[in-house]
PDB file of C-alpha atoms in Angstrom:
ATOM      1  CA  MET A   1     169.928 161.997  90.903  1.00 43.00           C
ATOM      2  CA  ARG A   2     167.154 160.920  88.637  1.00 45.00           C
ATOM      3  CA  ILE A   3     167.489 159.455  85.150  1.00 46.00           C
ATOM      4  CA  HIS A   4     164.700 160.408  82.829  1.00 48.00           C
ATOM      5  CA  LEU A   5     164.099 158.082  79.866  1.00 45.00           C
ATOM      6  CA  SER A   6     162.316 159.303  76.834  1.00 49.00           C
ATOM      7  CA  LEU A   7     159.433 157.421  75.199  1.00 44.00           C
ATOM      8  CA  PRO A   8     161.613 155.898  72.455  1.00 46.00           C
ATOM      9  CA  SER A   9     163.924 154.500  75.139  1.00 48.00           C
ATOM     10  CA  TYR A  10     160.999 152.849  76.950  1.00 47.00           C
ATOM     11  CA  THR A  11     159.818 151.370  73.670  1.00 46.00           C
ATOM     12  CA  PHE A  12     163.263 149.963  72.922  1.00 43.00           C
ATOM     13  CA  PHE A  13     163.628 148.287  76.329  1.00 44.00           C
ATOM     14  CA  PHE A  14     160.063 146.946  76.136  1.00 42.00           C
ATOM     15  CA  PHE A  15     160.635 145.179  72.836  1.00 42.00           C
ATOM     16  CA  LEU A  16     164.055 143.920  73.986  1.00 42.00           C
ATOM     17  CA  LEU A  17     162.527 142.381  77.125  1.00 42.00           C
ATOM     18  CA  LEU A  18     159.677 140.924  75.070  1.00 43.00           C
ATOM     19  CA  GLY A  19     162.180 139.344  72.669  1.00 47.00           C
ATOM     20  CA  ILE A  20     164.139 137.775  75.541  1.00 45.00           C
ATOM     21  CA  LEU A  21     161.033 136.375  77.210  1.00 44.00           C
ATOM     22  CA  ASP A  22     159.522 135.151  73.971  1.00 47.00           C
ATOM     23  CA  GLN A  23     162.741 133.885  72.407  1.00 47.00           C
ATOM     24  CA  ASP A  24     161.621 130.266  72.495  1.00 44.00           C
ATOM     25  CA  ALA A  25     158.345 131.114  70.831  1.00 50.00           C
ATOM     26  CA  LEU A  26     160.093 132.464  67.755  1.00 76.00           C
ATOM     27  CA  LEU A  27     160.861 128.858  66.654  1.00 92.00           C
ATOM     28  CA  PRO A  28     157.642 127.057  65.654  1.00 95.00           C
ATOM     29  CA  ALA A  29     156.902 123.628  67.077  1.00 96.00           C
ATOM     30  CA  PRO A  30     156.910 120.603  64.719  1.00 96.00           C
ATOM     31  CA  GLN A  31     153.547 119.889  63.122  1.00 96.00           C
ATOM     32  CA  ASN A  32     151.753 116.897  61.569  1.00 97.00           C
ATOM     33  CA  ILE A  33     153.170 114.434  64.093  1.00 97.00           C
ATOM     34  CA  SER A  34     152.096 110.872  63.297  1.00 97.00           C
ATOM     35  CA  ILE A  35     153.174 107.249  63.631  1.00 97.00           C
ATOM     36  CA  ILE A  36     153.742 104.683  60.894  1.00 97.00           C
ATOM     37  CA  SER A  37     153.600 101.177  62.366  1.00 97.00           C
ATOM     38  CA  THR A  38     153.959  98.050  60.236  1.00 97.00           C
ATOM     39  CA  ASN A  39     154.821  94.537  61.422  1.00 97.00           C
ATOM     40  CA  MET A  40     155.768  95.712  64.929  1.00 97.00           C
ATOM     41  CA  LYS A  41     158.168  98.364  63.626  1.00 97.00           C
ATOM     42  CA  HIS A  42     157.139 101.867  64.742  1.00 98.00           C
ATOM     43  CA  PHE A  43     158.308 105.214  63.327  1.00 98.00           C
ATOM     44  CA  LEU A  44     157.382 108.707  64.522  1.00 98.00           C
ATOM     45  CA  THR A  45     157.307 111.320  61.732  1.00 98.00           C
ATOM     46  CA  TRP A  46     156.669 115.090  61.564  1.00 98.00           C
ATOM     47  CA  SER A  47     156.859 118.012  59.179  1.00 97.00           C
ATOM     48  CA  PRO A  48     160.186 119.875  59.055  1.00 96.00           C
ATOM     49  CA  VAL A  49     160.661 123.270  60.672  1.00 95.00           C
ATOM     50  CA  THR A  50     162.417 125.601  58.246  1.00 92.00           C
ATOM     51  CA  ILE A  51     164.487 128.553  59.463  1.00 90.00           C
ATOM     52  CA  GLU A  52     166.530 130.397  56.858  1.00 89.00           C
ATOM     53  CA  GLY A  53     170.237 130.199  57.563  1.00 89.00           C
ATOM     54  CA  GLU A  54     169.771 127.798  60.507  1.00 90.00           C
ATOM     55  CA  THR A  55     170.172 124.033  60.965  1.00 94.00           C
ATOM     56  CA  VAL A  56     167.141 122.743  62.801  1.00 96.00           C
ATOM     57  CA  ARG A  57     167.524 119.664  64.959  1.00 97.00           C
ATOM     58  CA  TYR A  58     164.854 117.636  66.707  1.00 97.00           C
ATOM     59  CA  SER A  59     164.495 115.751  69.974  1.00 97.00           C
ATOM     60  CA  VAL A  60     161.859 113.133  70.792  1.00 98.00           C
ATOM     61  CA  GLU A  61     160.461 112.002  74.150  1.00 97.00           C
ATOM     62  CA  PHE A  62     157.859 109.406  75.126  1.00 97.00           C
ATOM     63  CA  GLN A  63     155.569 108.794  78.053  1.00 97.00           C
ATOM     64  CA  GLY A  64     154.192 105.376  78.862  1.00 95.00           C
ATOM     65  CA  GLU A  65     151.503 104.200  81.227  1.00 94.00           C
ATOM     66  CA  TYR A  66     153.982 103.869  84.099  1.00 94.00           C
ATOM     67  CA  GLU A  67     155.290 107.432  83.687  1.00 94.00           C
ATOM     68  CA  ARG A  68     151.765 108.840  83.600  1.00 94.00           C
ATOM     69  CA  GLU A  69     150.433 106.984  86.629  1.00 93.00           C
ATOM     70  CA  TYR A  70     153.461 106.353  88.851  1.00 93.00           C
ATOM     71  CA  ALA A  71     156.225 108.815  87.854  1.00 92.00           C
ATOM     72  CA  ASN A  72     154.464 112.201  88.050  1.00 92.00           C
ATOM     73  CA  GLU A  73     153.719 112.293  84.330  1.00 93.00           C
ATOM     74  CA  SER A  74     157.415 112.436  83.497  1.00 95.00           C
ATOM     75  CA  TRP A  75     158.824 112.103  79.977  1.00 97.00           C
ATOM     76  CA  ILE A  76     161.721 109.899  78.852  1.00 97.00           C
ATOM     77  CA  PRO A  77     164.099 111.125  76.105  1.00 97.00           C
ATOM     78  CA  ILE A  78     164.820 108.731  73.241  1.00 97.00           C
ATOM     79  CA  CYS A  79     168.620 108.807  73.009  1.00 95.00           C
ATOM     80  CA  GLU A  80     168.742 107.745  69.355  1.00 95.00           C
ATOM     81  CA  CYS A  81     166.480 110.678  68.476  1.00 96.00           C
ATOM     82  CA  SER A  82     168.148 113.484  70.395  1.00 96.00           C
ATOM     83  CA  LEU A  83     169.198 116.545  68.323  1.00 96.00           C
ATOM     84  CA  ILE A  84     168.807 114.774  64.981  1.00 97.00           C
ATOM     85  CA  THR A  85     168.288 116.485  61.639  1.00 96.00           C
ATOM     86  CA  ALA A  86     165.973 113.828  60.219  1.00 97.00           C
ATOM     87  CA  THR A  87     162.211 114.171  60.546  1.00 97.00           C
ATOM     88  CA  VAL A  88     161.657 110.516  61.425  1.00 98.00           C
ATOM     89  CA  CYS A  89     162.500 108.555  64.576  1.00 97.00           C
ATOM     90  CA  ASN A  90     162.518 104.775  65.037  1.00 97.00           C
ATOM     91  CA  ILE A  91     160.729 104.229  68.346  1.00 97.00           C
ATOM     92  CA  THR A  92     160.384 100.432  68.056  1.00 96.00           C
ATOM     93  CA  GLU A  93     162.725  99.598  70.944  1.00 95.00           C
ATOM     94  CA  ASP A  94     161.034 102.109  73.264  1.00 95.00           C
ATOM     95  CA  ILE A  95     157.487 100.864  72.614  1.00 95.00           C
ATOM     96  CA  SER A  96     158.087  97.640  74.535  1.00 92.00           C
ATOM     97  CA  ALA A  97     154.664  97.052  76.112  1.00 95.00           C
ATOM     98  CA  THR A  98     151.125  96.781  74.823  1.00 95.00           C
ATOM     99  CA  VAL A  99     149.942  99.957  76.590  1.00 96.00           C
ATOM    100  CA  PRO A 100     149.031 103.475  75.383  1.00 97.00           C
ATOM    101  CA  TYR A 101     152.051 105.735  74.715  1.00 97.00           C
ATOM    102  CA  ASN A 102     152.242 109.475  74.218  1.00 97.00           C
ATOM    103  CA  LEU A 103     155.041 111.088  72.193  1.00 98.00           C
ATOM    104  CA  ARG A 104     156.298 114.593  71.553  1.00 97.00           C
ATOM    105  CA  VAL A 105     158.886 116.416  69.396  1.00 98.00           C
ATOM    106  CA  ARG A 106     160.757 119.696  69.831  1.00 97.00           C
ATOM    107  CA  ALA A 107     162.814 121.710  67.327  1.00 97.00           C
ATOM    108  CA  ASP A 108     166.140 123.310  68.255  1.00 96.00           C
ATOM    109  CA  THR A 109     168.638 125.566  66.461  1.00 94.00           C
ATOM    110  CA  GLY A 110     171.215 125.824  69.227  1.00 88.00           C
ATOM    111  CA  THR A 111     170.115 129.305  70.204  1.00 90.00           C
ATOM    112  CA  GLN A 112     166.381 128.748  70.095  1.00 92.00           C
ATOM    113  CA  SER A 113     164.068 125.897  71.094  1.00 94.00           C
ATOM    114  CA  SER A 114     160.466 125.478  70.103  1.00 96.00           C
ATOM    115  CA  GLN A 115     157.557 124.372  72.184  1.00 96.00           C
ATOM    116  CA  TRP A 116     156.858 120.634  72.265  1.00 97.00           C
ATOM    117  CA  GLY A 117     154.658 119.303  69.515  1.00 96.00           C
ATOM    118  CA  THR A 118     152.616 116.369  70.861  1.00 97.00           C
ATOM    119  CA  LEU A 119     151.093 113.397  69.085  1.00 97.00           C
ATOM    120  CA  LYS A 120     147.326 113.653  68.917  1.00 95.00           C
ATOM    121  CA  GLY A 121     145.962 110.792  70.958  1.00 94.00           C
ATOM    122  CA  PHE A 122     147.854 107.767  72.238  1.00 96.00           C
ATOM    123  CA  PHE A 123     149.656 105.071  70.331  1.00 97.00           C
ATOM    124  CA  ASN A 124     149.319 101.392  71.213  1.00 97.00           C
ATOM    125  CA  ARG A 125     151.402  98.801  69.338  1.00 97.00           C
ATOM    126  CA  ILE A 126     148.345  96.548  69.115  1.00 96.00           C
ATOM    127  CA  THR A 127     147.243  98.746  66.228  1.00 96.00           C
ATOM    128  CA  THR A 128     150.304  97.885  64.120  1.00 97.00           C
ATOM    129  CA  TYR A 129     149.515  96.808  60.571  1.00 97.00           C
ATOM    130  CA  LEU A 130     150.446  93.159  59.969  1.00 98.00           C
ATOM    131  CA  THR A 131     151.216  91.929  56.462  1.00 97.00           C
ATOM    132  CA  PRO A 132     151.189  88.315  55.215  1.00 97.00           C
ATOM    133  CA  PRO A 133     154.645  86.762  54.855  1.00 96.00           C
ATOM    134  CA  LEU A 134     156.449  86.541  51.550  1.00 95.00           C
ATOM    135  CA  MET A 135     156.135  82.909  50.503  1.00 95.00           C
ATOM    136  CA  LYS A 136     157.545  80.555  47.880  1.00 94.00           C
ATOM    137  CA  ILE A 137     156.342  76.985  47.370  1.00 94.00           C
ATOM    138  CA  ILE A 138     158.557  74.330  45.816  1.00 92.00           C
ATOM    139  CA  ALA A 139     157.808  70.896  44.365  1.00 92.00           C
ATOM    140  CA  ASP A 140     160.988  68.902  45.000  1.00 89.00           C
ATOM    141  CA  GLY A 141     160.120  65.655  43.265  1.00 88.00           C
ATOM    142  CA  TYR A 142     157.107  64.472  45.239  1.00 90.00           C
ATOM    143  CA  HIS A 143     157.874  66.672  48.292  1.00 93.00           C
ATOM    144  CA  LEU A 144     155.830  69.836  48.879  1.00 94.00           C
ATOM    145  CA  LEU A 145     158.074  72.524  50.432  1.00 94.00           C
ATOM    146  CA  VAL A 146     157.461  76.148  51.433  1.00 95.00           C
ATOM    147  CA  GLU A 147     159.927  78.964  52.085  1.00 94.00           C
ATOM    148  CA  LEU A 148     158.714  81.804  54.347  1.00 95.00           C
ATOM    149  CA  GLU A 149     160.069  85.275  54.972  1.00 93.00           C
ATOM    150  CA  ASP A 150     161.971  85.643  58.268  1.00 93.00           C
ATOM    151  CA  MET A 151     160.220  88.605  59.912  1.00 94.00           C
ATOM    152  CA  GLY A 152     161.881  88.353  63.318  1.00 92.00           C
ATOM    153  CA  PRO A 153     161.593  86.385  66.575  1.00 92.00           C
ATOM    154  CA  ALA A 154     158.205  87.858  67.500  1.00 94.00           C
ATOM    155  CA  PHE A 155     156.501  86.369  64.447  1.00 96.00           C
ATOM    156  CA  GLN A 156     154.897  82.989  63.896  1.00 96.00           C
ATOM    157  CA  PHE A 157     153.182  81.698  60.774  1.00 97.00           C
ATOM    158  CA  CYS A 158     150.040  79.709  60.149  1.00 96.00           C
ATOM    159  CA  VAL A 159     150.391  77.702  56.918  1.00 96.00           C
ATOM    160  CA  LEU A 160     147.376  76.098  55.239  1.00 96.00           C
ATOM    161  CA  TYR A 161     147.747  73.554  52.416  1.00 96.00           C
ATOM    162  CA  TRP A 162     145.395  71.264  50.534  1.00 95.00           C
ATOM    163  CA  LYS A 163     144.797  69.366  47.302  1.00 94.00           C
ATOM    164  CA  LYS A 164     143.264  71.641  44.721  1.00 92.00           C
ATOM    165  CA  GLY A 165     139.543  70.971  44.511  1.00 90.00           C
ATOM    166  CA  GLN A 166     139.456  69.555  48.055  1.00 90.00           C
ATOM    167  CA  GLU A 167     139.247  72.826  50.015  1.00 88.00           C
ATOM    168  CA  SER A 168     137.143  71.139  52.684  1.00 88.00           C
ATOM    169  CA  ARG A 169     140.152  69.004  53.681  1.00 92.00           C
ATOM    170  CA  VAL A 170     142.612  71.789  54.501  1.00 94.00           C
ATOM    171  CA  GLN A 171     145.619  70.910  56.660  1.00 95.00           C
ATOM    172  CA  GLN A 172     147.410  73.375  58.943  1.00 95.00           C
ATOM    173  CA  LYS A 173     150.923  73.811  60.332  1.00 94.00           C
ATOM    174  CA  MET A 174     152.197  76.455  62.798  1.00 95.00           C
ATOM    175  CA  VAL A 175     155.740  77.615  62.171  1.00 94.00           C
ATOM    176  CA  LYS A 176     157.522  79.285  65.105  1.00 91.00           C
ATOM    177  CA  GLU A 177     161.060  79.430  63.739  1.00 87.00           C
ATOM    178  CA  ILE A 178     162.335  79.981  60.223  1.00 86.00           C
ATOM    179  CA  SER A 179     165.481  77.978  59.490  1.00 80.00           C
ATOM    180  CA  SER A 180     165.063  76.424  56.045  1.00 84.00           C
ATOM    181  CA  ALA A 181     162.414  75.222  53.641  1.00 90.00           C
ATOM    182  CA  LEU A 182     159.525  73.608  55.516  1.00 92.00           C
ATOM    183  CA  HIS A 183     158.288  70.187  54.365  1.00 93.00           C
ATOM    184  CA  LEU A 184     154.503  70.148  54.242  1.00 93.00           C
ATOM    185  CA  ASP A 185     153.430  66.926  52.546  1.00 93.00           C
ATOM    186  CA  THR A 186     154.254  64.112  50.132  1.00 93.00           C
ATOM    187  CA  MET A 187     152.529  64.827  46.827  1.00 92.00           C
ATOM    188  CA  GLU A 188     150.598  62.522  44.555  1.00 91.00           C
ATOM    189  CA  ALA A 189     151.384  62.487  40.849  1.00 89.00           C
ATOM    190  CA  GLY A 190     149.118  64.563  38.638  1.00 86.00           C
ATOM    191  CA  ILE A 191     147.487  66.512  41.518  1.00 91.00           C
ATOM    192  CA  ASP A 192     147.885  70.244  42.221  1.00 93.00           C
ATOM    193  CA  TYR A 193     148.621  71.314  45.804  1.00 95.00           C
ATOM    194  CA  CYS A 194     147.820  74.823  47.062  1.00 95.00           C
ATOM    195  CA  VAL A 195     149.342  76.807  49.965  1.00 97.00           C
ATOM    196  CA  LYS A 196     148.659  80.099  51.747  1.00 96.00           C
ATOM    197  CA  ALA A 197     150.006  81.599  54.974  1.00 97.00           C
ATOM    198  CA  GLN A 198     149.360  84.342  57.505  1.00 97.00           C
ATOM    199  CA  THR A 199     151.446  86.156  60.121  1.00 97.00           C
ATOM    200  CA  TYR A 200     150.714  85.812  63.848  1.00 97.00           C
ATOM    201  CA  VAL A 201     152.172  87.871  66.728  1.00 97.00           C
ATOM    202  CA  GLU A 202     151.616  86.339  70.130  1.00 96.00           C
ATOM    203  CA  ALA A 203     152.578  89.521  72.046  1.00 95.00           C
ATOM    204  CA  ILE A 204     149.523  91.353  70.725  1.00 96.00           C
ATOM    205  CA  ASN A 205     147.448  88.253  69.876  1.00 96.00           C
ATOM    206  CA  ARG A 206     146.762  89.402  66.335  1.00 97.00           C
ATOM    207  CA  SER A 207     147.058  87.866  62.882  1.00 97.00           C
ATOM    208  CA  SER A 208     147.445  89.293  59.406  1.00 97.00           C
ATOM    209  CA  ASN A 209     145.332  88.454  56.401  1.00 97.00           C
ATOM    210  CA  PHE A 210     146.261  85.344  54.445  1.00 97.00           C
ATOM    211  CA  SER A 211     148.649  85.600  51.532  1.00 96.00           C
ATOM    212  CA  GLN A 212     147.597  84.932  47.966  1.00 95.00           C
ATOM    213  CA  MET A 213     147.098  81.226  47.255  1.00 95.00           C
ATOM    214  CA  GLN A 214     149.926  79.532  45.346  1.00 95.00           C
ATOM    215  CA  CYS A 215     149.597  76.119  43.693  1.00 94.00           C
ATOM    216  CA  VAL A 216     152.141  73.643  42.347  1.00 94.00           C
ATOM    217  CA  ARG A 217     152.203  70.142  40.858  1.00 92.00           C
ATOM    218  CA  ALA A 218     154.739  67.367  41.459  1.00 84.00           C
ATOM    219  CA  GLN A 219     157.567  67.665  38.958  1.00 74.00           C
ATOM    220  CA  GLY A 220     159.207  64.835  37.004  1.00 59.00           C
ATOM    221  CA  GLY A 221     156.378  62.266  37.119  1.00 52.00           C
ATOM    222  CA  ARG A 222     157.022  61.060  33.575  1.00 52.00           C
ATOM    223  CA  SER A 223     160.786  61.060  33.971  1.00 51.00           C
ATOM    224  CA  VAL A 224     160.538  59.059  37.176  1.00 51.00           C
ATOM    225  CA  TRP A 225     158.408  56.479  35.356  1.00 53.00           C
ATOM    226  CA  LEU A 226     160.937  56.390  32.495  1.00 56.00           C
ATOM    227  CA  VAL A 227     163.854  55.915  34.867  1.00 52.00           C
ATOM    228  CA  THR A 228     161.986  53.117  36.627  1.00 59.00           C
ATOM    229  CA  ALA A 229     161.271  51.411  33.283  1.00 61.00           C
ATOM    230  CA  LEU A 230     164.902  51.714  32.205  1.00 68.00           C
ATOM    231  CA  ILE A 231     166.143  50.272  35.484  1.00 71.00           C
ATOM    232  CA  SER A 232     163.668  47.387  35.212  1.00 69.00           C
ATOM    233  CA  SER A 233     164.738  46.666  31.617  1.00 70.00           C
ATOM    234  CA  ALA A 234     168.412  46.734  32.543  1.00 68.00           C
ATOM    235  CA  SER A 235     167.776  44.410  35.468  1.00 71.00           C
ATOM    236  CA  PHE A 236     165.927  41.963  33.213  1.00 69.00           C
ATOM    237  CA  ALA A 237     168.764  42.004  30.659  1.00 70.00           C
ATOM    238  CA  VAL A 238     171.379  41.353  33.344  1.00 68.00           C
ATOM    239  CA  ALA A 239     169.279  38.516  34.737  1.00 69.00           C
ATOM    240  CA  ALA A 240     168.835  36.989  31.246  1.00 72.00           C
ATOM    241  CA  LEU A 241     172.594  36.954  30.726  1.00 73.00           C
ATOM    242  CA  THR A 242     173.536  35.838  34.214  1.00 77.00           C
ATOM    243  CA  LEU A 243     171.058  33.027  34.877  1.00 74.00           C
ATOM    244  CA  PRO A 244     172.265  30.641  32.071  1.00 76.00           C
ATOM    245  CA  PHE A 245     175.830  31.055  33.218  1.00 71.00           C
ATOM    246  CA  LEU A 246     174.864  30.380  36.824  1.00 75.00           C
ATOM    247  CA  ALA A 247     172.904  27.277  35.745  1.00 74.00           C
ATOM    248  CA  TRP A 248     175.875  25.934  33.742  1.00 69.00           C
ATOM    249  CA  LYS A 249     178.243  26.648  36.603  1.00 71.00           C
ATOM    250  CA  THR A 250     175.950  24.939  39.083  1.00 75.00           C
ATOM    251  CA  ARG A 251     175.663  21.859  36.862  1.00 69.00           C
ATOM    252  CA  LYS A 252     179.440  21.620  36.607  1.00 67.00           C
ATOM    253  CA  ILE A 253     179.817  21.855  40.365  1.00 72.00           C
ATOM    254  CA  PHE A 254     177.263  19.100  40.976  1.00 62.00           C
ATOM    255  CA  GLN A 255     178.833  16.932  38.272  1.00 64.00           C
ATOM    256  CA  TYR A 256     182.268  17.229  39.831  1.00 63.00           C
ATOM    257  CA  SER A 257     180.887  16.518  43.304  1.00 65.00           C
ATOM    258  CA  CYS A 258     178.829  13.435  42.366  1.00 64.00           C
ATOM    259  CA  CYS A 259     180.662  11.997  39.341  1.00 63.00           C
ATOM    260  CA  PRO A 260     184.287  13.122  39.425  1.00 62.00           C
ATOM    261  CA  ILE A 261     186.528  12.369  36.429  1.00 62.00           C
ATOM    262  CA  VAL A 262     189.357   9.996  37.482  1.00 59.00           C
ATOM    263  CA  VAL A 263     192.665  10.089  35.646  1.00 60.00           C
ATOM    264  CA  LEU A 264     194.433   6.672  35.677  1.00 57.00           C
ATOM    265  CA  PRO A 265     198.162   6.435  36.234  1.00 61.00           C
ATOM    266  CA  ASP A 266     200.220   5.545  33.198  1.00 61.00           C
ATOM    267  CA  THR A 267     201.098   2.159  34.699  1.00 62.00           C
ATOM    268  CA  LEU A 268     197.442   1.145  34.654  1.00 55.00           C
ATOM    269  CA  LYS A 269     196.746   2.190  31.119  1.00 57.00           C
ATOM    270  CA  VAL A 270     196.341  -0.727  28.616  1.00 56.00           C
ATOM    271  CA  SER A 271     197.921   0.087  25.312  1.00 56.00           C
ATOM    272  CA  GLU A 272     196.859  -3.183  23.561  1.00 53.00           C
ATOM    273  CA  PRO A 273     193.487  -4.901  23.252  1.00 53.00           C
ATOM    274  CA  SER A 274     192.274  -6.489  26.433  1.00 49.00           C
ATOM    275  CA  THR A 275     191.619  -9.839  24.739  1.00 49.00           C
ATOM    276  CA  GLN A 276     194.235 -11.717  22.791  1.00 50.00           C
ATOM    277  CA  LEU A 277     195.060 -15.281  21.835  1.00 45.00           C
ATOM    278  CA  ILE A 278     198.235 -16.748  23.086  1.00 46.00           C
ATOM    279  CA  SER A 279     199.581 -19.601  21.039  1.00 48.00           C
ATOM    280  CA  CYS A 280     202.011 -22.011  22.523  1.00 44.00           C
ATOM    281  CA  GLU A 281     204.024 -23.533  19.821  1.00 49.00           C
ATOM    282  CA  SER A 282     206.105 -26.510  20.741  1.00 48.00           C
ATOM    283  CA  GLU A 283     207.474 -29.431  18.970  1.00 48.00           C
ATOM    284  CA  GLU A 284     205.842 -31.578  21.619  1.00 48.00           C
ATOM    285  CA  ALA A 285     202.560 -29.992  20.482  1.00 45.00           C
ATOM    286  CA  GLU A 286     201.809 -28.799  23.985  1.00 49.00           C
ATOM    287  CA  HIS A 287     198.761 -26.542  24.105  1.00 49.00           C
ATOM    288  CA  CYS A 288     198.025 -23.895  26.710  1.00 48.00           C
ATOM    289  CA  ASP A 289     194.504 -22.759  27.394  1.00 52.00           C
ATOM    290  CA  LEU A 290     194.289 -19.027  28.268  1.00 51.00           C
ATOM    291  CA  MET A 291     191.309 -17.458  29.920  1.00 58.00           C
ATOM    292  CA  VAL A 292     191.289 -13.657  29.860  1.00 55.00           C
ATOM    293  CA  HIS A 293     189.095 -11.690  32.275  1.00 59.00           C
ATOM    294  CA  VAL A 294     188.296  -8.111  31.314  1.00 62.00           C
ATOM    295  CA  MET A 295     187.795  -5.739  34.254  1.00 67.00           C
ATOM    296  CA  PRO A 296     186.434  -2.209  34.207  1.00 69.00           C
ATOM    297  CA  SER A 297     188.906   0.617  34.738  1.00 66.00           C
ATOM    298  CA  GLU A 298     187.273   1.584  38.087  1.00 69.00           C
ATOM    299  CA  GLU A 299     187.860  -1.941  39.417  1.00 72.00           C
ATOM    300  CA  VAL A 300     191.476  -1.831  38.267  1.00 65.00           C
ATOM    301  CA  LEU A 301     191.939   1.484  40.069  1.00 68.00           C
ATOM    302  CA  ARG A 302     190.446   0.075  43.246  1.00 75.00           C
ATOM    303  CA  LEU A 303     192.746  -2.964  43.183  1.00 74.00           C
ATOM    304  CA  TRP A 304     195.756  -0.760  42.502  1.00 68.00           C
ATOM    305  CA  ILE A 305     194.901   1.460  45.471  1.00 71.00           C
ATOM    306  CA  GLN A 306     194.590  -1.587  47.739  1.00 71.00           C
ATOM    307  CA  GLU A 307     197.936  -2.966  46.627  1.00 68.00           C
ATOM    308  CA  THR A 308     199.568   0.393  47.131  1.00 65.00           C
ATOM    309  CA  LEU A 309     198.253   0.673  50.649  1.00 63.00           C
TER     310      LEU A 309
END
């Protein structure tokens, strides 16, 4: 038994088969694939694929030097960028070596998948754009300090500083870790100090341009002089008041040590004049001659002490 199909039937089956075979081709591949790379952070971007009534998702894969040369040109999916709706993918963690990378993107609606759209040319992280660090210089009294932006563990900073007008005597410091404000120098009063810095990445052996020069002058020079003068004046006033008292006190101590004041007992005190006439009246007209010897009080004290002992 033979089945005869008319021409319209053949046409219908032909277009149905063509639609099944070319189903993937109905969804266009992502276009305008490019990479934005700044300060060792890499992002793959592309133009969106628009299908009316459909949610388009995207998947990203990469191929490094190892995959091209030793793994049969295989591709590795980026898990964080699998079936995402955004048109940007952070590929920083996957670009881990300084070698050429290839990348590609595919659109998917769940029922249809596009062809892979591939990045034109290779990407190497050595081409990343490096910016100078954000910087703030501080004059803390006579201390020159600088605060630098923390850009991550891969970044180091070259800091140049000098006295304004003495550019030929520039000093340099390399900063490998950012923890707090960095002390650069001790400043001289009345002199401006200038600072600029650049970023350095050892992994790719590249540096950024230098930042804009910033200058600062030591703060509080006059106030420091005023405080010093006030302290000196106060010290002089205290010394002027203290020294006479110390001199008087010292004199009293020496006077007591060398010439002590002795207080006589009451029994040794003479209440009447030391010299007197004694008359001896007698009917027999007997006369008594009296000789009085006057002794100093110190001698009396000595004799009294001897008798007591």
